[in-house]
Amino acid sequence: SQKIEQNSEALNIQEGKTATLTCNYTNYSPAYLQWYRQDPGRGPVFLLLIRENEKEKRKERLKVTFDTTLKQSLFHITASQPADSATYLCALVPGNTPLVFGKGTRLSVIA
Amino acid sequence: NAGVMQNPRHLVRRRGQEARLRCSPMKGHSHVYWYRQLPEEGLKFMVYLQKENIIDESGMPKERFSAEFPKEGPSILRIQQVVRGDSAAYFCASSPRQGAREKLFFGSGTQLSVL
């Protein structure tokens, strides 16, 4: 069956360090993969999209990689800040159906 | 340009009542998606609509749930004869086009509590 797995439910890191979140998928061959941020009581907010032929995508302190051989995407936040604390969701489109989301990783950046 | 507007933010219903959740997409967006999120669970796709059409309802329970997106007015997610298991956050999202590279714009959700 098709699965999207974000391997950590929760991740705690020290302020200033780099946070690395993992998204693995099985039985999909997505052309694109997206990352969203969700704060408590709010809807997800789009952060980055990466195409299958892009190895890496950057936006300010964020970096996403996409390895279609490993079926994995890594999401990095460099120089993390307490304001980065949130749940981060990866998502992809499995063919003709709308966006499918992983369960998310709850990141806590400790000052 | 207002974002995706959902109302109400919180809705309390007793078992057996009906719940109506409303969603106004962003201006210029004709594609609407409904997702449900349970505590500690991910977002689960329910239904995808365009104006006056249901495109994909593969995630919608077969009974008691229905959705519409009329020519005029907001999209409505309707849950009849609610049960405790329907308690969840319901999110609406919109996009200007459909496709694998289209990002979704989400509303703040409606938290449904069934007593």
JSON list of C-alpha atoms in Angstrom, two decimals:
[
{"chain": "A", "resi": 1, "resn": "SER", "atom": "CA", "xyz": [0.00, 0.00, 0.00]},
{"chain": "A", "resi": 2, "resn": "GLN", "atom": "CA", "xyz": [1.03, 3.60, -0.44]},
{"chain": "A", "resi": 3, "resn": "LYS", "atom": "CA", "xyz": [2.54, 5.34, 2.57]},
{"chain": "A", "resi": 4, "resn": "ILE", "atom": "CA", "xyz": [4.07, 8.65, 3.54]},
{"chain": "A", "resi": 5, "resn": "GLU", "atom": "CA", "xyz": [6.06, 8.47, 6.75]},
{"chain": "A", "resi": 6, "resn": "GLN", "atom": "CA", "xyz": [7.65, 11.24, 8.72]},
{"chain": "A", "resi": 7, "resn": "ASN", "atom": "CA", "xyz": [9.94, 9.33, 10.96]},
{"chain": "A", "resi": 8, "resn": "SER", "atom": "CA", "xyz": [9.80, 11.49, 14.06]},
{"chain": "A", "resi": 9, "resn": "GLU", "atom": "CA", "xyz": [6.62, 12.49, 15.80]},
{"chain": "A", "resi": 10, "resn": "ALA", "atom": "CA", "xyz": [8.57, 15.08, 17.76]},
{"chain": "A", "resi": 11, "resn": "LEU", "atom": "CA", "xyz": [12.01, 16.63, 17.52]},
{"chain": "A", "resi": 12, "resn": "ASN", "atom": "CA", "xyz": [13.62, 18.88, 20.14]},
{"chain": "A", "resi": 13, "resn": "ILE", "atom": "CA", "xyz": [16.69, 20.92, 19.25]},
{"chain": "A", "resi": 14, "resn": "GLN", "atom": "CA", "xyz": [18.68, 23.76, 20.70]},
{"chain": "A", "resi": 15, "resn": "GLU", "atom": "CA", "xyz": [18.34, 27.24, 19.30]},
{"chain": "A", "resi": 16, "resn": "GLY", "atom": "CA", "xyz": [20.94, 27.95, 16.63]},
{"chain": "A", "resi": 17, "resn": "LYS", "atom": "CA", "xyz": [21.30, 24.32, 15.57]},
{"chain": "A", "resi": 18, "resn": "THR", "atom": "CA", "xyz": [20.11, 22.83, 12.29]},
{"chain": "A", "resi": 19, "resn": "ALA", "atom": "CA", "xyz": [16.89, 20.86, 12.42]},
{"chain": "A", "resi": 20, "resn": "THR", "atom": "CA", "xyz": [16.57, 17.98, 9.95]},
{"chain": "A", "resi": 21, "resn": "LEU", "atom": "CA", "xyz": [13.20, 16.37, 9.33]},
{"chain": "A", "resi": 22, "resn": "THR", "atom": "CA", "xyz": [12.70, 13.27, 7.21]},
{"chain": "A", "resi": 23, "resn": "CYS", "atom": "CA", "xyz": [9.88, 12.23, 4.90]},
{"chain": "A", "resi": 24, "resn": "ASN", "atom": "CA", "xyz": [9.85, 8.77, 3.35]},
{"chain": "A", "resi": 25, "resn": "TYR", "atom": "CA", "xyz": [7.32, 7.45, 0.90]},
{"chain": "A", "resi": 26, "resn": "THR", "atom": "CA", "xyz": [6.61, 4.01, -0.52]},
{"chain": "A", "resi": 27, "resn": "ASN", "atom": "CA", "xyz": [4.73, 2.89, -3.61]},
{"chain": "A", "resi": 28, "resn": "TYR", "atom": "CA", "xyz": [4.54, 6.38, -5.02]},
{"chain": "A", "resi": 29, "resn": "SER", "atom": "CA", "xyz": [6.46, 8.02, -7.84]},
{"chain": "A", "resi": 30, "resn": "PRO", "atom": "CA", "xyz": [5.63, 11.67, -7.30]},
{"chain": "A", "resi": 31, "resn": "ALA", "atom": "CA", "xyz": [6.82, 14.34, -9.67]},
{"chain": "A", "resi": 32, "resn": "TYR", "atom": "CA", "xyz": [6.65, 16.94, -6.90]},
{"chain": "A", "resi": 33, "resn": "LEU", "atom": "CA", "xyz": [6.90, 16.98, -3.14]},
{"chain": "A", "resi": 34, "resn": "GLN", "atom": "CA", "xyz": [5.72, 19.80, -0.90]},
{"chain": "A", "resi": 35, "resn": "TRP", "atom": "CA", "xyz": [6.41, 20.90, 2.67]},
{"chain": "A", "resi": 36, "resn": "TYR", "atom": "CA", "xyz": [3.99, 22.79, 4.90]},
{"chain": "A", "resi": 37, "resn": "ARG", "atom": "CA", "xyz": [4.13, 24.31, 8.36]},
{"chain": "A", "resi": 38, "resn": "GLN", "atom": "CA", "xyz": [1.20, 24.03, 10.77]},
{"chain": "A", "resi": 39, "resn": "ASP", "atom": "CA", "xyz": [0.84, 25.96, 14.01]},
{"chain": "A", "resi": 40, "resn": "PRO", "atom": "CA", "xyz": [-1.59, 24.85, 16.76]},
{"chain": "A", "resi": 41, "resn": "GLY", "atom": "CA", "xyz": [-5.17, 25.73, 15.92]},
{"chain": "A", "resi": 42, "resn": "ARG", "atom": "CA", "xyz": [-4.28, 26.91, 12.41]},
{"chain": "A", "resi": 43, "resn": "GLY", "atom": "CA", "xyz": [-4.30, 25.49, 8.92]},
{"chain": "A", "resi": 44, "resn": "PRO", "atom": "CA", "xyz": [-1.11, 24.39, 7.17]},
{"chain": "A", "resi": 45, "resn": "VAL", "atom": "CA", "xyz": [0.93, 27.01, 5.35]},
{"chain": "A", "resi": 46, "resn": "PHE", "atom": "CA", "xyz": [2.89, 26.16, 2.21]},
{"chain": "A", "resi": 47, "resn": "LEU", "atom": "CA", "xyz": [6.67, 26.47, 2.51]},
{"chain": "A", "resi": 48, "resn": "LEU", "atom": "CA", "xyz": [8.47, 24.81, -0.40]},
{"chain": "A", "resi": 49, "resn": "LEU", "atom": "CA", "xyz": [7.90, 22.62, -3.43]},
{"chain": "A", "resi": 50, "resn": "ILE", "atom": "CA", "xyz": [10.60, 20.50, -5.05]},
{"chain": "A", "resi": 51, "resn": "ARG", "atom": "CA", "xyz": [10.48, 18.69, -8.38]},
{"chain": "A", "resi": 52, "resn": "GLU", "atom": "CA", "xyz": [11.77, 15.18, -8.94]},
{"chain": "A", "resi": 53, "resn": "ASN", "atom": "CA", "xyz": [14.61, 16.44, -11.14]},
{"chain": "A", "resi": 54, "resn": "GLU", "atom": "CA", "xyz": [15.75, 18.94, -8.51]},
{"chain": "A", "resi": 55, "resn": "LYS", "atom": "CA", "xyz": [18.18, 17.62, -5.96]},
{"chain": "A", "resi": 56, "resn": "GLU", "atom": "CA", "xyz": [17.85, 20.59, -3.64]},
{"chain": "A", "resi": 57, "resn": "LYS", "atom": "CA", "xyz": [15.75, 23.72, -3.12]},
{"chain": "A", "resi": 58, "resn": "ARG", "atom": "CA", "xyz": [16.47, 26.62, -0.79]},
{"chain": "A", "resi": 59, "resn": "LYS", "atom": "CA", "xyz": [14.45, 29.47, 0.66]},
{"chain": "A", "resi": 60, "resn": "GLU", "atom": "CA", "xyz": [16.13, 31.67, 3.27]},
{"chain": "A", "resi": 61, "resn": "ARG", "atom": "CA", "xyz": [17.01, 29.34, 6.17]},
{"chain": "A", "resi": 62, "resn": "LEU", "atom": "CA", "xyz": [15.09, 26.42, 4.71]},
{"chain": "A", "resi": 63, "resn": "LYS", "atom": "CA", "xyz": [16.50, 23.69, 2.49]},
{"chain": "A", "resi": 64, "resn": "VAL", "atom": "CA", "xyz": [14.73, 20.69, 1.00]},
{"chain": "A", "resi": 65, "resn": "THR", "atom": "CA", "xyz": [16.27, 17.71, -0.77]},
{"chain": "A", "resi": 66, "resn": "PHE", "atom": "CA", "xyz": [14.49, 15.09, -2.85]},
{"chain": "A", "resi": 67, "resn": "ASP", "atom": "CA", "xyz": [16.05, 11.69, -3.50]},
{"chain": "A", "resi": 68, "resn": "THR", "atom": "CA", "xyz": [13.78, 9.66, -5.79]},
{"chain": "A", "resi": 69, "resn": "THR", "atom": "CA", "xyz": [16.07, 6.61, -5.52]},
{"chain": "A", "resi": 70, "resn": "LEU", "atom": "CA", "xyz": [15.79, 6.51, -1.74]},
{"chain": "A", "resi": 71, "resn": "LYS", "atom": "CA", "xyz": [12.19, 7.76, -1.94]},
{"chain": "A", "resi": 72, "resn": "GLN", "atom": "CA", "xyz": [13.03, 10.36, 0.65]},
{"chain": "A", "resi": 73, "resn": "SER", "atom": "CA", "xyz": [12.92, 14.09, 1.23]},
{"chain": "A", "resi": 74, "resn": "LEU", "atom": "CA", "xyz": [14.89, 15.91, 3.91]},
{"chain": "A", "resi": 75, "resn": "PHE", "atom": "CA", "xyz": [13.82, 19.28, 5.28]},
{"chain": "A", "resi": 76, "resn": "HIS", "atom": "CA", "xyz": [16.44, 21.41, 6.99]},
{"chain": "A", "resi": 77, "resn": "ILE", "atom": "CA", "xyz": [16.09, 24.58, 9.04]},
{"chain": "A", "resi": 78, "resn": "THR", "atom": "CA", "xyz": [19.45, 26.20, 9.69]},
{"chain": "A", "resi": 79, "resn": "ALA", "atom": "CA", "xyz": [20.15, 28.55, 12.61]},
{"chain": "A", "resi": 80, "resn": "SER", "atom": "CA", "xyz": [16.86, 27.47, 14.16]},
{"chain": "A", "resi": 81, "resn": "GLN", "atom": "CA", "xyz": [14.88, 29.87, 16.34]},
{"chain": "A", "resi": 82, "resn": "PRO", "atom": "CA", "xyz": [12.11, 29.32, 18.90]},
{"chain": "A", "resi": 83, "resn": "ALA", "atom": "CA", "xyz": [9.71, 30.87, 16.36]},
{"chain": "A", "resi": 84, "resn": "ASP", "atom": "CA", "xyz": [10.39, 27.86, 14.10]},
{"chain": "A", "resi": 85, "resn": "SER", "atom": "CA", "xyz": [8.61, 25.62, 16.62]},
{"chain": "A", "resi": 86, "resn": "ALA", "atom": "CA", "xyz": [5.65, 24.09, 14.78]},
{"chain": "A", "resi": 87, "resn": "THR", "atom": "CA", "xyz": [4.53, 20.90, 13.08]},
{"chain": "A", "resi": 88, "resn": "TYR", "atom": "CA", "xyz": [6.01, 20.33, 9.64]},
{"chain": "A", "resi": 89, "resn": "LEU", "atom": "CA", "xyz": [4.15, 18.25, 7.08]},
{"chain": "A", "resi": 90, "resn": "CYS", "atom": "CA", "xyz": [5.35, 16.73, 3.86]},
{"chain": "A", "resi": 91, "resn": "ALA", "atom": "CA", "xyz": [2.86, 16.13, 1.09]},
{"chain": "A", "resi": 92, "resn": "LEU", "atom": "CA", "xyz": [2.71, 14.74, -2.41]},
{"chain": "A", "resi": 93, "resn": "VAL", "atom": "CA", "xyz": [0.24, 14.11, -5.21]},
{"chain": "A", "resi": 94, "resn": "PRO", "atom": "CA", "xyz": [-0.14, 10.37, -5.94]},
{"chain": "A", "resi": 95, "resn": "GLY", "atom": "CA", "xyz": [-1.31, 10.47, -9.51]},
{"chain": "A", "resi": 96, "resn": "ASN", "atom": "CA", "xyz": [-4.71, 11.98, -10.13]},
{"chain": "A", "resi": 97, "resn": "THR", "atom": "CA", "xyz": [-5.83, 12.44, -6.54]},
{"chain": "A", "resi": 98, "resn": "PRO", "atom": "CA", "xyz": [-5.33, 15.58, -4.48]},
{"chain": "A", "resi": 99, "resn": "LEU", "atom": "CA", "xyz": [-2.49, 16.20, -2.07]},
{"chain": "A", "resi": 100, "resn": "VAL", "atom": "CA", "xyz": [-1.75, 13.46, 0.46]},
{"chain": "A", "resi": 101, "resn": "PHE", "atom": "CA", "xyz": [-0.05, 14.45, 3.72]},
{"chain": "A", "resi": 102, "resn": "GLY", "atom": "CA", "xyz": [2.24, 12.73, 6.18]},
{"chain": "A", "resi": 103, "resn": "LYS", "atom": "CA", "xyz": [1.35, 12.89, 9.87]},
{"chain": "A", "resi": 104, "resn": "GLY", "atom": "CA", "xyz": [3.93, 15.57, 10.50]},
{"chain": "A", "resi": 105, "resn": "THR", "atom": "CA", "xyz": [6.87, 16.14, 12.81]},
{"chain": "A", "resi": 106, "resn": "ARG", "atom": "CA", "xyz": [6.42, 18.46, 15.78]},
{"chain": "A", "resi": 107, "resn": "LEU", "atom": "CA", "xyz": [9.55, 20.57, 16.10]},
{"chain": "A", "resi": 108, "resn": "SER", "atom": "CA", "xyz": [10.43, 22.35, 19.34]},
{"chain": "A", "resi": 109, "resn": "VAL", "atom": "CA", "xyz": [13.35, 24.77, 19.31]},
{"chain": "A", "resi": 110, "resn": "ILE", "atom": "CA", "xyz": [14.58, 25.40, 22.82]},
{"chain": "A", "resi": 111, "resn": "ALA", "atom": "CA", "xyz": [16.17, 28.73, 23.69]},
{"chain": "B", "resi": 1, "resn": "ASN", "atom": "CA", "xyz": [-6.86, 39.72, -0.82]},
{"chain": "B", "resi": 2, "resn": "ALA", "atom": "CA", "xyz": [-8.50, 37.75, 1.93]},
{"chain": "B", "resi": 3, "resn": "GLY", "atom": "CA", "xyz": [-7.33, 34.21, 2.50]},
{"chain": "B", "resi": 4, "resn": "VAL", "atom": "CA", "xyz": [-9.49, 31.12, 2.71]},
{"chain": "B", "resi": 5, "resn": "MET", "atom": "CA", "xyz": [-12.30, 31.83, 5.14]},
{"chain": "B", "resi": 6, "resn": "GLN", "atom": "CA", "xyz": [-13.92, 29.10, 7.17]},
{"chain": "B", "resi": 7, "resn": "ASN", "atom": "CA", "xyz": [-16.77, 29.43, 9.59]},
{"chain": "B", "resi": 8, "resn": "PRO", "atom": "CA", "xyz": [-17.62, 28.78, 12.21]},
{"chain": "B", "resi": 9, "resn": "ARG", "atom": "CA", "xyz": [-14.26, 28.35, 13.95]},
{"chain": "B", "resi": 10, "resn": "HIS", "atom": "CA", "xyz": [-15.84, 26.20, 16.60]},
{"chain": "B", "resi": 11, "resn": "LEU", "atom": "CA", "xyz": [-19.04, 24.20, 16.32]},
{"chain": "B", "resi": 12, "resn": "VAL", "atom": "CA", "xyz": [-20.64, 22.17, 19.07]},
{"chain": "B", "resi": 13, "resn": "ARG", "atom": "CA", "xyz": [-23.35, 19.67, 18.22]},
{"chain": "B", "resi": 14, "resn": "ARG", "atom": "CA", "xyz": [-25.18, 16.96, 20.12]},
{"chain": "B", "resi": 15, "resn": "ARG", "atom": "CA", "xyz": [-25.29, 13.45, 18.74]},
{"chain": "B", "resi": 16, "resn": "GLY", "atom": "CA", "xyz": [-27.88, 13.17, 15.99]},
{"chain": "B", "resi": 17, "resn": "GLN", "atom": "CA", "xyz": [-27.80, 16.83, 14.99]},
{"chain": "B", "resi": 18, "resn": "GLU", "atom": "CA", "xyz": [-26.55, 18.22, 11.70]},
{"chain": "B", "resi": 19, "resn": "ALA", "atom": "CA", "xyz": [-23.30, 20.12, 11.23]},
{"chain": "B", "resi": 20, "resn": "ARG", "atom": "CA", "xyz": [-22.75, 22.59, 8.39]},
{"chain": "B", "resi": 21, "resn": "LEU", "atom": "CA", "xyz": [-19.24, 23.86, 7.76]},
{"chain": "B", "resi": 22, "resn": "ARG", "atom": "CA", "xyz": [-18.65, 26.70, 5.35]},
{"chain": "B", "resi": 23, "resn": "CYS", "atom": "CA", "xyz": [-15.64, 27.62, 3.27]},
{"chain": "B", "resi": 24, "resn": "SER", "atom": "CA", "xyz": [-15.04, 30.62, 1.03]},
{"chain": "B", "resi": 25, "resn": "PRO", "atom": "CA", "xyz": [-11.98, 30.07, -1.15]},
{"chain": "B", "resi": 26, "resn": "MET", "atom": "CA", "xyz": [-9.46, 32.73, -1.99]},
{"chain": "B", "resi": 27, "resn": "LYS", "atom": "CA", "xyz": [-10.55, 35.16, -4.67]},
{"chain": "B", "resi": 28, "resn": "GLY", "atom": "CA", "xyz": [-9.91, 33.69, -8.09]},
{"chain": "B", "resi": 29, "resn": "HIS", "atom": "CA", "xyz": [-9.67, 30.11, -6.82]},
{"chain": "B", "resi": 30, "resn": "SER", "atom": "CA", "xyz": [-12.15, 27.67, -8.27]},
{"chain": "B", "resi": 31, "resn": "HIS", "atom": "CA", "xyz": [-10.78, 24.47, -6.71]},
{"chain": "B", "resi": 32, "resn": "VAL", "atom": "CA", "xyz": [-11.77, 23.56, -3.16]},
{"chain": "B", "resi": 33, "resn": "TYR", "atom": "CA", "xyz": [-10.57, 20.66, -1.01]},
{"chain": "B", "resi": 34, "resn": "TRP", "atom": "CA", "xyz": [-11.80, 19.44, 2.37]},
{"chain": "B", "resi": 35, "resn": "TYR", "atom": "CA", "xyz": [-9.56, 17.62, 4.83]},
{"chain": "B", "resi": 36, "resn": "ARG", "atom": "CA", "xyz": [-10.19, 16.19, 8.28]},
{"chain": "B", "resi": 37, "resn": "GLN", "atom": "CA", "xyz": [-7.61, 16.11, 11.07]},
{"chain": "B", "resi": 38, "resn": "LEU", "atom": "CA", "xyz": [-7.97, 14.05, 14.20]},
{"chain": "B", "resi": 39, "resn": "PRO", "atom": "CA", "xyz": [-5.75, 14.61, 17.26]},
{"chain": "B", "resi": 40, "resn": "GLU", "atom": "CA", "xyz": [-2.29, 13.14, 16.66]},
{"chain": "B", "resi": 41, "resn": "GLU", "atom": "CA", "xyz": [-3.33, 12.14, 13.14]},
{"chain": "B", "resi": 42, "resn": "GLY", "atom": "CA", "xyz": [-2.41, 13.61, 9.81]},
{"chain": "B", "resi": 43, "resn": "LEU", "atom": "CA", "xyz": [-4.63, 15.49, 7.44]},
{"chain": "B", "resi": 44, "resn": "LYS", "atom": "CA", "xyz": [-6.94, 13.09, 5.64]},
{"chain": "B", "resi": 45, "resn": "PHE", "atom": "CA", "xyz": [-8.35, 14.08, 2.27]},
{"chain": "B", "resi": 46, "resn": "MET", "atom": "CA", "xyz": [-12.11, 13.99, 2.06]},
{"chain": "B", "resi": 47, "resn": "VAL", "atom": "CA", "xyz": [-13.40, 15.64, -1.10]},
{"chain": "B", "resi": 48, "resn": "TYR", "atom": "CA", "xyz": [-12.31, 17.86, -4.00]},
{"chain": "B", "resi": 49, "resn": "LEU", "atom": "CA", "xyz": [-14.77, 20.16, -5.74]},
{"chain": "B", "resi": 50, "resn": "GLN", "atom": "CA", "xyz": [-14.87, 22.68, -8.50]},
{"chain": "B", "resi": 51, "resn": "LYS", "atom": "CA", "xyz": [-17.76, 25.07, -9.00]},
{"chain": "B", "resi": 52, "resn": "GLU", "atom": "CA", "xyz": [-20.95, 22.98, -9.11]},
{"chain": "B", "resi": 53, "resn": "ASN", "atom": "CA", "xyz": [-19.02, 19.72, -9.50]},
{"chain": "B", "resi": 54, "resn": "ILE", "atom": "CA", "xyz": [-17.64, 17.05, -7.20]},
{"chain": "B", "resi": 55, "resn": "ILE", "atom": "CA", "xyz": [-14.38, 15.93, -8.79]},
{"chain": "B", "resi": 56, "resn": "ASP", "atom": "CA", "xyz": [-13.11, 13.41, -6.26]},
{"chain": "B", "resi": 57, "resn": "GLU", "atom": "CA", "xyz": [-14.93, 12.20, -3.15]},
{"chain": "B", "resi": 58, "resn": "SER", "atom": "CA", "xyz": [-12.82, 9.13, -2.54]},
{"chain": "B", "resi": 59, "resn": "GLY", "atom": "CA", "xyz": [-12.06, 10.16, 1.04]},
{"chain": "B", "resi": 60, "resn": "MET", "atom": "CA", "xyz": [-15.62, 10.93, 2.02]},
{"chain": "B", "resi": 61, "resn": "PRO", "atom": "CA", "xyz": [-17.52, 8.50, 4.25]},
{"chain": "B", "resi": 62, "resn": "LYS", "atom": "CA", "xyz": [-20.32, 6.93, 2.24]},
{"chain": "B", "resi": 63, "resn": "GLU", "atom": "CA", "xyz": [-23.07, 7.88, 4.65]},
{"chain": "B", "resi": 64, "resn": "ARG", "atom": "CA", "xyz": [-24.04, 11.11, 6.43]},
{"chain": "B", "resi": 65, "resn": "PHE", "atom": "CA", "xyz": [-21.39, 13.26, 4.72]},
{"chain": "B", "resi": 66, "resn": "SER", "atom": "CA", "xyz": [-21.98, 15.45, 1.71]},
{"chain": "B", "resi": 67, "resn": "ALA", "atom": "CA", "xyz": [-20.30, 18.45, 0.11]},
{"chain": "B", "resi": 68, "resn": "GLU", "atom": "CA", "xyz": [-21.24, 21.08, -2.41]},
{"chain": "B", "resi": 69, "resn": "PHE", "atom": "CA", "xyz": [-19.68, 24.11, -4.07]},
{"chain": "B", "resi": 70, "resn": "PRO", "atom": "CA", "xyz": [-22.49, 26.07, -5.71]},
{"chain": "B", "resi": 71, "resn": "LYS", "atom": "CA", "xyz": [-22.10, 28.58, -8.50]},
{"chain": "B", "resi": 72, "resn": "GLU", "atom": "CA", "xyz": [-22.65, 31.36, -5.99]},
{"chain": "B", "resi": 73, "resn": "GLY", "atom": "CA", "xyz": [-21.61, 31.24, -2.38]},
{"chain": "B", "resi": 74, "resn": "PRO", "atom": "CA", "xyz": [-19.28, 29.20, -0.23]},
{"chain": "B", "resi": 75, "resn": "SER", "atom": "CA", "xyz": [-18.53, 25.51, -0.30]},
{"chain": "B", "resi": 76, "resn": "ILE", "atom": "CA", "xyz": [-20.47, 23.57, 2.32]},
{"chain": "B", "resi": 77, "resn": "LEU", "atom": "CA", "xyz": [-19.49, 20.36, 4.08]},
{"chain": "B", "resi": 78, "resn": "ARG", "atom": "CA", "xyz": [-22.56, 18.82, 5.66]},
{"chain": "B", "resi": 79, "resn": "ILE", "atom": "CA", "xyz": [-22.57, 16.07, 8.26]},
{"chain": "B", "resi": 80, "resn": "GLN", "atom": "CA", "xyz": [-25.94, 14.62, 9.12]},
{"chain": "B", "resi": 81, "resn": "GLN", "atom": "CA", "xyz": [-26.75, 12.80, 12.38]},
{"chain": "B", "resi": 82, "resn": "VAL", "atom": "CA", "xyz": [-23.35, 13.50, 13.88]},
{"chain": "B", "resi": 83, "resn": "VAL", "atom": "CA", "xyz": [-21.67, 10.95, 16.14]},
{"chain": "B", "resi": 84, "resn": "ARG", "atom": "CA", "xyz": [-18.85, 11.41, 18.65]},
{"chain": "B", "resi": 85, "resn": "GLY", "atom": "CA", "xyz": [-16.35, 10.02, 16.15]},
{"chain": "B", "resi": 86, "resn": "ASP", "atom": "CA", "xyz": [-17.01, 13.01, 13.87]},
{"chain": "B", "resi": 87, "resn": "SER", "atom": "CA", "xyz": [-15.31, 15.30, 16.38]},
{"chain": "B", "resi": 88, "resn": "ALA", "atom": "CA", "xyz": [-12.26, 16.65, 14.58]},
{"chain": "B", "resi": 89, "resn": "ALA", "atom": "CA", "xyz": [-10.78, 19.72, 12.91]},
{"chain": "B", "resi": 90, "resn": "TYR", "atom": "CA", "xyz": [-12.07, 20.18, 9.38]},
{"chain": "B", "resi": 91, "resn": "PHE", "atom": "CA", "xyz": [-9.88, 22.19, 7.04]},
{"chain": "B", "resi": 92, "resn": "CYS", "atom": "CA", "xyz": [-10.75, 23.67, 3.71]},
{"chain": "B", "resi": 93, "resn": "ALA", "atom": "CA", "xyz": [-8.13, 24.56, 1.13]},
{"chain": "B", "resi": 94, "resn": "SER", "atom": "CA", "xyz": [-8.26, 26.21, -2.27]},
{"chain": "B", "resi": 95, "resn": "SER", "atom": "CA", "xyz": [-6.08, 26.55, -5.35]},
{"chain": "B", "resi": 96, "resn": "PRO", "atom": "CA", "xyz": [-6.37, 28.45, -8.63]},
{"chain": "B", "resi": 97, "resn": "ARG", "atom": "CA", "xyz": [-5.63, 25.33, -10.68]},
{"chain": "B", "resi": 98, "resn": "GLN", "atom": "CA", "xyz": [-5.41, 21.61, -10.17]},
{"chain": "B", "resi": 99, "resn": "GLY", "atom": "CA", "xyz": [-2.15, 19.72, -10.54]},
{"chain": "B", "resi": 100, "resn": "ALA", "atom": "CA", "xyz": [0.70, 18.03, -8.73]},
{"chain": "B", "resi": 101, "resn": "ARG", "atom": "CA", "xyz": [2.68, 21.24, -8.41]},
{"chain": "B", "resi": 102, "resn": "GLU", "atom": "CA", "xyz": [-0.18, 23.40, -7.15]},
{"chain": "B", "resi": 103, "resn": "LYS", "atom": "CA", "xyz": [0.20, 24.53, -3.58]},
{"chain": "B", "resi": 104, "resn": "LEU", "atom": "CA", "xyz": [-2.87, 24.64, -1.42]},
{"chain": "B", "resi": 105, "resn": "PHE", "atom": "CA", "xyz": [-4.01, 27.61, 0.62]},
{"chain": "B", "resi": 106, "resn": "PHE", "atom": "CA", "xyz": [-5.71, 26.51, 3.83]},
{"chain": "B", "resi": 107, "resn": "GLY", "atom": "CA", "xyz": [-8.25, 28.15, 6.07]},
{"chain": "B", "resi": 108, "resn": "SER", "atom": "CA", "xyz": [-7.97, 28.13, 9.85]},
{"chain": "B", "resi": 109, "resn": "GLY", "atom": "CA", "xyz": [-10.34, 25.22, 10.15]},
{"chain": "B", "resi": 110, "resn": "THR", "atom": "CA", "xyz": [-13.57, 24.43, 11.96]},
{"chain": "B", "resi": 111, "resn": "GLN", "atom": "CA", "xyz": [-13.24, 22.49, 15.19]},
{"chain": "B", "resi": 112, "resn": "LEU", "atom": "CA", "xyz": [-16.30, 20.27, 15.49]},
{"chain": "B", "resi": 113, "resn": "SER", "atom": "CA", "xyz": [-17.13, 18.88, 18.91]},
{"chain": "B", "resi": 114, "resn": "VAL", "atom": "CA", "xyz": [-19.91, 16.34, 19.24]},
{"chain": "B", "resi": 115, "resn": "LEU", "atom": "CA", "xyz": [-21.33, 15.92, 22.74]}
]
